[in-house]
Coordinates of C-alpha atoms and ligand atoms in Angstrom, one line a residue:
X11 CA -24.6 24.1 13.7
X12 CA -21.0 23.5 14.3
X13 CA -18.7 22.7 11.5
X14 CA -17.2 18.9 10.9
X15 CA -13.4 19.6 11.7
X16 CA -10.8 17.1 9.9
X17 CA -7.5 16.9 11.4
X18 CA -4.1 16.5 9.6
X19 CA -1.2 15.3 11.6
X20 CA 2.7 15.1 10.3
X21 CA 3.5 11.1 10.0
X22 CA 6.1 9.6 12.6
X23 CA 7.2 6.6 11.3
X24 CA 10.8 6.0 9.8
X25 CA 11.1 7.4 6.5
X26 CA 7.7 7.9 6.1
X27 CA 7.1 11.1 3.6
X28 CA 3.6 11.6 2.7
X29 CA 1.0 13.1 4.3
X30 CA -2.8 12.2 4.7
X31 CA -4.3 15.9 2.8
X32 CA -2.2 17.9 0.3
X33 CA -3.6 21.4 -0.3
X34 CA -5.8 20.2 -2.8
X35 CA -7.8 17.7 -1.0
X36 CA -7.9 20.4 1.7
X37 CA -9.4 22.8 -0.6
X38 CA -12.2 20.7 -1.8
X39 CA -13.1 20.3 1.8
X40 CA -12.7 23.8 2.7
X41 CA -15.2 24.6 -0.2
X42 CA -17.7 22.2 1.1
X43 CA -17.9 23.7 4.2
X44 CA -15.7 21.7 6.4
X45 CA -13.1 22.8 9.0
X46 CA -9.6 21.4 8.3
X47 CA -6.3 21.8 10.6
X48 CA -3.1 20.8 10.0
X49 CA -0.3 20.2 12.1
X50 CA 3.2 22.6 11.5
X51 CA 4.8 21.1 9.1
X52 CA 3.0 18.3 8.0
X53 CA 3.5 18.2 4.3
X54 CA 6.8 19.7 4.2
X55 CA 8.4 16.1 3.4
X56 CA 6.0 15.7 0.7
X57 CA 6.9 19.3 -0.6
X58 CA 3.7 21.1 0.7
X59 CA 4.9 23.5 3.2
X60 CA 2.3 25.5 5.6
X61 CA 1.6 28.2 3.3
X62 CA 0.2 26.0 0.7
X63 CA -2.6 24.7 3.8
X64 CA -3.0 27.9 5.1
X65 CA -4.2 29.8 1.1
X66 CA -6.3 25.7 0.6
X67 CA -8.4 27.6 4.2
X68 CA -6.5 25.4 6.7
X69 CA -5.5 26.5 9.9
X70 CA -1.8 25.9 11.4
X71 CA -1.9 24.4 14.8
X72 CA 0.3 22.2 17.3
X73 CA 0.1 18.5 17.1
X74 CA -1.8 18.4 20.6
X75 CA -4.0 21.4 19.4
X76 CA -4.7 18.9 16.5
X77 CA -5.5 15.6 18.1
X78 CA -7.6 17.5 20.7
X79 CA -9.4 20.0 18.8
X80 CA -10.7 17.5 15.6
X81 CA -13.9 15.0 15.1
X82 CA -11.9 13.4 12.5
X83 CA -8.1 12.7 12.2
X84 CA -7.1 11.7 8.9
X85 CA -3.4 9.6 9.0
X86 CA -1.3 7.5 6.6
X87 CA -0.1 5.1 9.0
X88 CA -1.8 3.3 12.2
X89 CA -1.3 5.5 14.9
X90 CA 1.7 5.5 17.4
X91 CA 1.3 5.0 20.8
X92 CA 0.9 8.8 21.8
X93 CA -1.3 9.2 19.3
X94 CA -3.4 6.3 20.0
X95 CA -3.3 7.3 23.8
X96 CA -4.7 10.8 22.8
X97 CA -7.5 9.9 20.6
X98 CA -10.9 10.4 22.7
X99 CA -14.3 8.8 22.6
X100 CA -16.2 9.8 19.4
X101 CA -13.6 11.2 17.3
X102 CA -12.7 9.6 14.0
X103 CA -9.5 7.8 12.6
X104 CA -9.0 7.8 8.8
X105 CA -5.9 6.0 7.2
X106 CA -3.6 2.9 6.3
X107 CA -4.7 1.2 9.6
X108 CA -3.6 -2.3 9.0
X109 CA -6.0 -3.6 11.8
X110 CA -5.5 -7.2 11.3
X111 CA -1.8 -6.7 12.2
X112 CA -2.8 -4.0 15.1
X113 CA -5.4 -6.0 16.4
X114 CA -4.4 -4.8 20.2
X115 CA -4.4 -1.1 19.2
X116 CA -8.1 -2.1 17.5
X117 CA -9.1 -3.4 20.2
X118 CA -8.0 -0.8 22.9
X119 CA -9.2 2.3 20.4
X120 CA -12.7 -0.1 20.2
X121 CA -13.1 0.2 24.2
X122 CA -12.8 3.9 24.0
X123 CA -15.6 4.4 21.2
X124 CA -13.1 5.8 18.8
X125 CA -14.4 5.3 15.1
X126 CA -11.7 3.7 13.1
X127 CA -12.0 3.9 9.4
X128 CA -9.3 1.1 7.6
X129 CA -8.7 1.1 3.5
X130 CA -7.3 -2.2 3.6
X131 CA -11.2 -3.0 4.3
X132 CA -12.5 -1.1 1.2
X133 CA -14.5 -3.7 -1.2
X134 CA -12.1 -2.7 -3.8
X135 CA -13.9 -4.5 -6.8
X136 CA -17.4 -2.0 -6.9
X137 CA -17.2 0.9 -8.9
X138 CA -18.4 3.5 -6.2
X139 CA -15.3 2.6 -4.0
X140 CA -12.7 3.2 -7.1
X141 CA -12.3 7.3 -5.2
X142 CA -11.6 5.8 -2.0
X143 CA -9.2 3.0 -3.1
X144 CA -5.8 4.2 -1.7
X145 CA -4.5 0.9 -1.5
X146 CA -4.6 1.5 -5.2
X147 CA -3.6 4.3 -5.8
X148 CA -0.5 3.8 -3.4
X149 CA 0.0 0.6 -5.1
X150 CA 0.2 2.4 -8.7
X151 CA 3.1 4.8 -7.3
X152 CA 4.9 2.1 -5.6
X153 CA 4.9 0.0 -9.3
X154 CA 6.1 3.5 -10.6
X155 CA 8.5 4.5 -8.6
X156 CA 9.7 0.5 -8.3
X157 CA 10.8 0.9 -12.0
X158 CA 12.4 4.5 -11.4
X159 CA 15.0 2.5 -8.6
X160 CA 15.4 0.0 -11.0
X161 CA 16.5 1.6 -13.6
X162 CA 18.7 3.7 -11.3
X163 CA 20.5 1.1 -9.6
X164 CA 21.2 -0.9 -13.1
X165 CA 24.6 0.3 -14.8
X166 CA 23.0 -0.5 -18.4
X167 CA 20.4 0.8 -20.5
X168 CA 17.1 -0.2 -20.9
X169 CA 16.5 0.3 -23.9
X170 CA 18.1 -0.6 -26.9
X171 CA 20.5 1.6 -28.5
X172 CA 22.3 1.9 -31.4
X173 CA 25.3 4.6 -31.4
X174 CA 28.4 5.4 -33.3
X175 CA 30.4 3.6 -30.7
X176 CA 28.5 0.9 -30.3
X177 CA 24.8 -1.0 -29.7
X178 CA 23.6 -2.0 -26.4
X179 CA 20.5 -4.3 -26.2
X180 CA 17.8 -3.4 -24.0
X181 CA 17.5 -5.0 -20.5
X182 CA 15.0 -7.8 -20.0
X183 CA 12.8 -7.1 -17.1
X184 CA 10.1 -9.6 -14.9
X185 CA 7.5 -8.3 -13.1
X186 CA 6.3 -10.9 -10.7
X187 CA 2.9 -10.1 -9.4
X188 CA 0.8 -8.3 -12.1
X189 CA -1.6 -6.4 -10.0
X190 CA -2.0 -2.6 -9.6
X191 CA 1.5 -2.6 -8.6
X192 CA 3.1 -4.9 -11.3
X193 CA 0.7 -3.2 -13.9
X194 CA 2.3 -0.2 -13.2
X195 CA 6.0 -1.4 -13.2
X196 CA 5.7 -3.1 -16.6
X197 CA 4.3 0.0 -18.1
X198 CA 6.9 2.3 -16.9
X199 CA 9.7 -0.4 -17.6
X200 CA 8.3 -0.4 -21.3
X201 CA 8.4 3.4 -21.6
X202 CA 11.8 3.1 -20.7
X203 CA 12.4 0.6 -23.3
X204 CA 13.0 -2.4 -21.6
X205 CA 11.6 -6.0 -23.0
X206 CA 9.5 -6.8 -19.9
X207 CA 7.6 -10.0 -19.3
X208 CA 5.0 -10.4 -16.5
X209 CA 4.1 -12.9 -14.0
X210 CA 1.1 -13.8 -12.4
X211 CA -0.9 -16.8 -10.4
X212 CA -3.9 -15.4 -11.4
X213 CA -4.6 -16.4 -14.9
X214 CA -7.1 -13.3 -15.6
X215 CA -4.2 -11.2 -15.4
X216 CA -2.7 -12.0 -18.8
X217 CA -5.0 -9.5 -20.9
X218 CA -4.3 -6.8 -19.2
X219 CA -0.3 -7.7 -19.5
X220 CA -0.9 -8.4 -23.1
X221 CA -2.2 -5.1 -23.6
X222 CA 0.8 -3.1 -22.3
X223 CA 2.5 -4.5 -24.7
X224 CA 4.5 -7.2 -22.7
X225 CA 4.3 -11.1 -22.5
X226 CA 2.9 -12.9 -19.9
X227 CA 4.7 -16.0 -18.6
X228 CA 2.0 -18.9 -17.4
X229 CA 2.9 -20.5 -13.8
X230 CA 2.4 -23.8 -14.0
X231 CA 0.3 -23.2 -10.1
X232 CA -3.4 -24.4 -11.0
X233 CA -6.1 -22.3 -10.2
X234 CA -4.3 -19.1 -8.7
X235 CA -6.9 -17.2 -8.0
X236 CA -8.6 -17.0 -4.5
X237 CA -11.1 -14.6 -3.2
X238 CA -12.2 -11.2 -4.3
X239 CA -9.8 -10.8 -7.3
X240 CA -6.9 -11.7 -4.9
X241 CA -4.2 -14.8 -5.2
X242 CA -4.7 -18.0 -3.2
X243 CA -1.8 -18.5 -0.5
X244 CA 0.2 -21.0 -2.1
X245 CA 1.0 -24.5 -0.5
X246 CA 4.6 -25.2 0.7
X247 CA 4.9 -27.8 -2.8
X248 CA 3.5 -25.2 -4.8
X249 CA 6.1 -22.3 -3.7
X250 CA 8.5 -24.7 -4.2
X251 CA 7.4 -25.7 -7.8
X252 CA 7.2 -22.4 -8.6
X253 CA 10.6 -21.1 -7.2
X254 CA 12.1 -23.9 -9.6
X255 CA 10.4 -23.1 -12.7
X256 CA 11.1 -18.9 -11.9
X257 CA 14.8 -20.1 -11.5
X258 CA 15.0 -20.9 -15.0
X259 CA 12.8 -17.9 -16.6
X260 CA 14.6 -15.7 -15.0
X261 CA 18.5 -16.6 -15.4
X262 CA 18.7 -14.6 -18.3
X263 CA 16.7 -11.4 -16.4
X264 CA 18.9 -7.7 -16.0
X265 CA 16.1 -6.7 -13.9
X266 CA 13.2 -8.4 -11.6
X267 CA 10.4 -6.7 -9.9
X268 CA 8.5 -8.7 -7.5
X269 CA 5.4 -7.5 -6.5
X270 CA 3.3 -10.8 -5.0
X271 CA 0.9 -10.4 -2.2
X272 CA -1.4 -12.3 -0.5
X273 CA -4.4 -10.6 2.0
X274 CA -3.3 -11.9 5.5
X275 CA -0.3 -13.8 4.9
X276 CA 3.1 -13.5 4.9
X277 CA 4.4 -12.6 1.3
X278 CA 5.7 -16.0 -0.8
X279 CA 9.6 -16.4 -1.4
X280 CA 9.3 -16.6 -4.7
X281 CA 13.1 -15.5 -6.0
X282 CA 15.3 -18.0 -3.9
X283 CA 18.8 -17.7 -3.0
X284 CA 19.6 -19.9 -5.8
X285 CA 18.3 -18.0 -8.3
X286 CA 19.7 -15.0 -7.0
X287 CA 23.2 -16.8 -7.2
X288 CA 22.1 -17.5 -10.9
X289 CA 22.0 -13.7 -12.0
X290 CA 24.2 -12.1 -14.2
X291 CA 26.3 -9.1 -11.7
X292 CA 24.6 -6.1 -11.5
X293 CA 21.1 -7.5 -12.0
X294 CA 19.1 -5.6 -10.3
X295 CA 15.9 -6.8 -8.5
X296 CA 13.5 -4.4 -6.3
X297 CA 11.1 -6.3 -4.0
X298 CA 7.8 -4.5 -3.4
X299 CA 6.3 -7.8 -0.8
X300 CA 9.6 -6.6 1.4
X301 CA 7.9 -6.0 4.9
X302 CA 8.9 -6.9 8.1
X303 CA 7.1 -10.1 7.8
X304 CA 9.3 -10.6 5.1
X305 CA 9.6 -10.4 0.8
X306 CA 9.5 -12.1 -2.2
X307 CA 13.3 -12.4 -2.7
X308 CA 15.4 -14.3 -0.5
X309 CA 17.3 -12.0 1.8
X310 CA 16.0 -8.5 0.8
X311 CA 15.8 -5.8 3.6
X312 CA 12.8 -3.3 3.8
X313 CA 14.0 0.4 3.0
X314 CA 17.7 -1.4 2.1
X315 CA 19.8 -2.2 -0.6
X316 CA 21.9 -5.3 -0.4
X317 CA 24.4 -6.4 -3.0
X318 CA 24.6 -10.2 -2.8
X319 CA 28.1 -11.9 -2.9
X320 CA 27.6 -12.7 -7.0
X321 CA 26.8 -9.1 -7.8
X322 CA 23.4 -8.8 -7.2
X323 CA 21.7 -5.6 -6.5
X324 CA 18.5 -6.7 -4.0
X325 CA 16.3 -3.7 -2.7
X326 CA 13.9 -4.1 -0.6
X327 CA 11.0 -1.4 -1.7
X328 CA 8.3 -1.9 0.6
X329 CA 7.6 1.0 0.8
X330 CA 8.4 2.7 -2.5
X331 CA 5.1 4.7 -2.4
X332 CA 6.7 7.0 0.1
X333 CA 9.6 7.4 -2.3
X334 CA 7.0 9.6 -4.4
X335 CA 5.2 11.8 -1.6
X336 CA 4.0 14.5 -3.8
X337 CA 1.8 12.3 -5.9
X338 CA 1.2 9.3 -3.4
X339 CA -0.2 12.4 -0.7
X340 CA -1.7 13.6 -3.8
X341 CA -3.9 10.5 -4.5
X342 CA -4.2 9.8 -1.2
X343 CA -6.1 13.2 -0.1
X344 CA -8.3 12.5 -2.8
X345 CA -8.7 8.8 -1.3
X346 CA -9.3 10.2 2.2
X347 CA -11.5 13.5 1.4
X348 CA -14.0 10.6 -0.8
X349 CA -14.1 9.1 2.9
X350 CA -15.1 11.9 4.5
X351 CA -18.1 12.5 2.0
X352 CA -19.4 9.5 2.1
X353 CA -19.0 8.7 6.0
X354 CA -20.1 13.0 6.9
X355 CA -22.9 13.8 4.3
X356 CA -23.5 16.3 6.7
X357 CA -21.5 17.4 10.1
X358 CA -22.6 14.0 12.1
X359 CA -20.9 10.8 11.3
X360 CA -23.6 8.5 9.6
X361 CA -22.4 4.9 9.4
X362 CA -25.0 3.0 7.1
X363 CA -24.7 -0.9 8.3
X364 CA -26.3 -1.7 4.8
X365 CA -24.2 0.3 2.8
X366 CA -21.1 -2.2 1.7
X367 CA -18.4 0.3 1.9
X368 CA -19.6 1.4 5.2
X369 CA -19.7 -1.8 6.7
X370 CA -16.5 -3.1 5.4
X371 CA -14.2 0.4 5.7
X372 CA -15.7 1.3 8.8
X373 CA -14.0 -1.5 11.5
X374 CA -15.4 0.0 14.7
X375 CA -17.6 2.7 16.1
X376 CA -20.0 3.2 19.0
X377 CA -17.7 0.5 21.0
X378 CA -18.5 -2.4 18.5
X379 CA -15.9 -3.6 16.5
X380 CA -18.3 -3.8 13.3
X381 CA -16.1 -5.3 10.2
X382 CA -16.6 -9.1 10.1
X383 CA -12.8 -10.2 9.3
X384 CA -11.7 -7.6 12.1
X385 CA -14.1 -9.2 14.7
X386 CA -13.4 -12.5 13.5
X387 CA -9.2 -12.1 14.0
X388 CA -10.1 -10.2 17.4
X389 CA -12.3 -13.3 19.3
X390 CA -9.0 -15.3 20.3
X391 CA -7.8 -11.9 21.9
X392 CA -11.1 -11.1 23.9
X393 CA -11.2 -15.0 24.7
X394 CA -7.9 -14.7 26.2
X395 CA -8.8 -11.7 27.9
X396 CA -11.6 -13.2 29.4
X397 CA -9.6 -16.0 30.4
X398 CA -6.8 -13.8 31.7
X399 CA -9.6 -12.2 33.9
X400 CA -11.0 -15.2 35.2
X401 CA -8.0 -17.1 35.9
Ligands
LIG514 P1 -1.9 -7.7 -4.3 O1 -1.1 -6.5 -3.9 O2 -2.7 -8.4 -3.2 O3 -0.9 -8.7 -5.0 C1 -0.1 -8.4 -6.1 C2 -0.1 -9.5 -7.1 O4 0.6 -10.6 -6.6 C3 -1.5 -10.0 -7.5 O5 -1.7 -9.8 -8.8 C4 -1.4 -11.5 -7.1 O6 -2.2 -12.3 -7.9 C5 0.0 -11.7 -7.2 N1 0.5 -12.9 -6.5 C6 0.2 -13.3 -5.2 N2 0.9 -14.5 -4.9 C7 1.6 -14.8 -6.0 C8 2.5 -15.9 -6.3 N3 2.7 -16.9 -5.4 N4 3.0 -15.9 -7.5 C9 2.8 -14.9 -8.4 N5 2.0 -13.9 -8.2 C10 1.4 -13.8 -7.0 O7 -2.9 -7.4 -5.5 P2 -3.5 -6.0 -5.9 O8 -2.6 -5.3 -6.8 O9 -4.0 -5.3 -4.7 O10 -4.8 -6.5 -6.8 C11 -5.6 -7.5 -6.3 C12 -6.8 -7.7 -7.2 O11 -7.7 -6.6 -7.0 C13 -6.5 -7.7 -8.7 O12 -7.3 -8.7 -9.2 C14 -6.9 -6.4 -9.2 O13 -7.2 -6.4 -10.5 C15 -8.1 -6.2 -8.3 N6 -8.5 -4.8 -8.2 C16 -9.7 -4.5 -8.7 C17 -10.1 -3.1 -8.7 C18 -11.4 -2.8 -9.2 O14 -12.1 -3.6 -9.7 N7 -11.7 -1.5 -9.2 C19 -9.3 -2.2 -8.1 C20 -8.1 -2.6 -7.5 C21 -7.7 -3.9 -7.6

């Protein structure tokens, strides 16, 4: 019988520093029988250089060797084009796919029976799916690591201090957006001392702020919450309501993190230029919504710090959980090697249509796109195809 061989490839993208297996996710597959290879220097941004691969039972190959030679290729990001191009029928894709923003790449990888296995799809809420959740457990190092810059970039303490030549009081931090991310901001903020307060559309988050130890601050936005534990996109009235009532809690803010996300929308404005003009100089706020699609803060830059003309330090963080490679690639091989046990319980790919995470995670095999939401976002595109083809 021939062994299940999982691929690791070095990430191409801009600043991108983790990697899909560290040596420890490796090694838990090498012990359960599976082949794994890993492209030269895959982990070396995330400080796990060959060797480490090599003594978890890895082998060392070339990037082609890699893409050509494995049934499954685990990734961070969606693929590039080579990459995409060099995928072949059968074999399987494993990562931060994004497919309802690559919906052409889907759709092309679709036509060319290449499995494609997305954890943006992973029902997050049942308990058997907590192993594969990376979008949690890069969530929880982005919150991290969002306090970390924070706390770097501000020329003050956090917390309060009392010294022979003098007292400083300790910085008053908002988290906005108190989900995996903004959980794990305010708890590192408080370690640090800080006075933080959360923020939060969805009403169900104020125990678990309350039980860090901070306050939680009650949008006057009725009935936040949308589907499946996520906020509801808010109307154009609503963000508007809501950037003038943020204005005023957060004038008298050192730092602001913003965390707020919506599935399949562009993230809300929620700290205007106006309040930004409001803050105190050197206030510092990091923006974890920054994407390309936009942020949360009026004017922030993904992957860039920007000092506004009144002082203000405005980073846009992104993607802060590739600011912590070791431990995001860390949690993330254990996301990705879960995957693989549930999607190989044996050498053969067994996708079970009933099973919820299957259906959900895995967005197409055998040709079929399979996810609903996927299939759903992809009809406009095959009904312009077909138009484009009988026009
Ligand atoms: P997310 O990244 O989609 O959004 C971050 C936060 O921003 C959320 O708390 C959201 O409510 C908030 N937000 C969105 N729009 C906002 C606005 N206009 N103003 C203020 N805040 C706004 O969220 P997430 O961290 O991925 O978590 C989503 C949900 O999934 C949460 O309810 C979380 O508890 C739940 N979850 C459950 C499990 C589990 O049950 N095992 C695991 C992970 C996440």
């Amino acid at each position: 019988m021939s062994t299940l061989t999982v691929g690791v490839l070095r990430e191409t993208a801009t600043r991108e520093r983790r990697v899909a297996l560290d040596p420890a996710s490796v090694k838990a597959l090498t012990a359960a029988g599976r082949a794994v290879l890993v492209e030269a220097d895959a982990g070396s941004a995330a400080s796990y250089p060959d060797d480490l691969y090599v003594a978890a039972g890895a082998r060392i190959s070339s990037r082609d060797d890699v893409v050509a030679s494995s049934a499954v290729i685990a990734v961070v990001r969606p693929p590039d084009t080579a990459l995409a191009a060099g995928l072949r029928d059968g074999q399987v894709l494993i990562g931060l796919l994004d497919p309802l923003n690559h919906l052409t790449m889907v759709h092309e990888l679709s036509d060319r029976t290449v499995t494609l296995v997305a954890f943006e799809m992973l029902p997050r809420t049942l308990s058997r799916a907590q192993s594969m959740d990376a979008l949690s457990s890069q969530s929880s190092t982005a919150g991290y690591r969002a306090a970390i810059v924070a706390a770097e970039a501000f020329g003050r303490y956090l917390p309060m201090m009392i010294t022979a030549s003098g007292t400083a009081t300790p910085a008053k931090v908002m988290v906005i957006g108190t989900g995996v991310a903004g959980l794990q901001a305010i708890a590192t903020c408080q370690r640090l001392g800080a006075v933080v307060t959360g923020y939060d559309v969805r009403a169900a988050s104020r125990g678990e702020v309350e039980s860090l130890g901070a306050r939680f601050l009650t949008p006057s936005v009725a009935h936040g919450a949308g589907g499946g534990g996520y906020a509801r996109a808010m109307t154009a009235p609503e963000q508007h309501a809501q950037q003038a009532e943020l204005a005023k809690m957060l004038e008298s803010c050192d730092v602001i993190i913003t965390t707020a996300k919506v599935p399949g929308h562009a993230p809300p404005v929620l700290v205007s230029t106006a309040t930004l003009a409001k803050l105190r100089p050197g206030s510092v706020c990091v923006d974890l919504g920054s994407s390309e699609s936009g942020g949360n803060v009026a004017g922030s830059v993904d992957g860039q710090r920007v000092v506004t003309t009144g002082g203000v330090i405005v980073i846009g963080g992104g993607e802060l959980a590739s600011d912590l490679p070791t431990s995001s690639s860390q949690m993330y091989g254990r996301n990705v090697a879960a995957v693989i046990a549930s999607l190989f319980p044996a050498d053969v790919l067994v996708v079970d249509p009933t099973d919820e995470v299957h259906k959900n995670i895995v967005i197409s095999t055998g040709g079929v796109i399979t996810n609903e939401s996927v299939a759903h976002a992809l009809s406009p595109v095959d009904d312009r195809l077909v138009t484009a083809v009988a026009s």
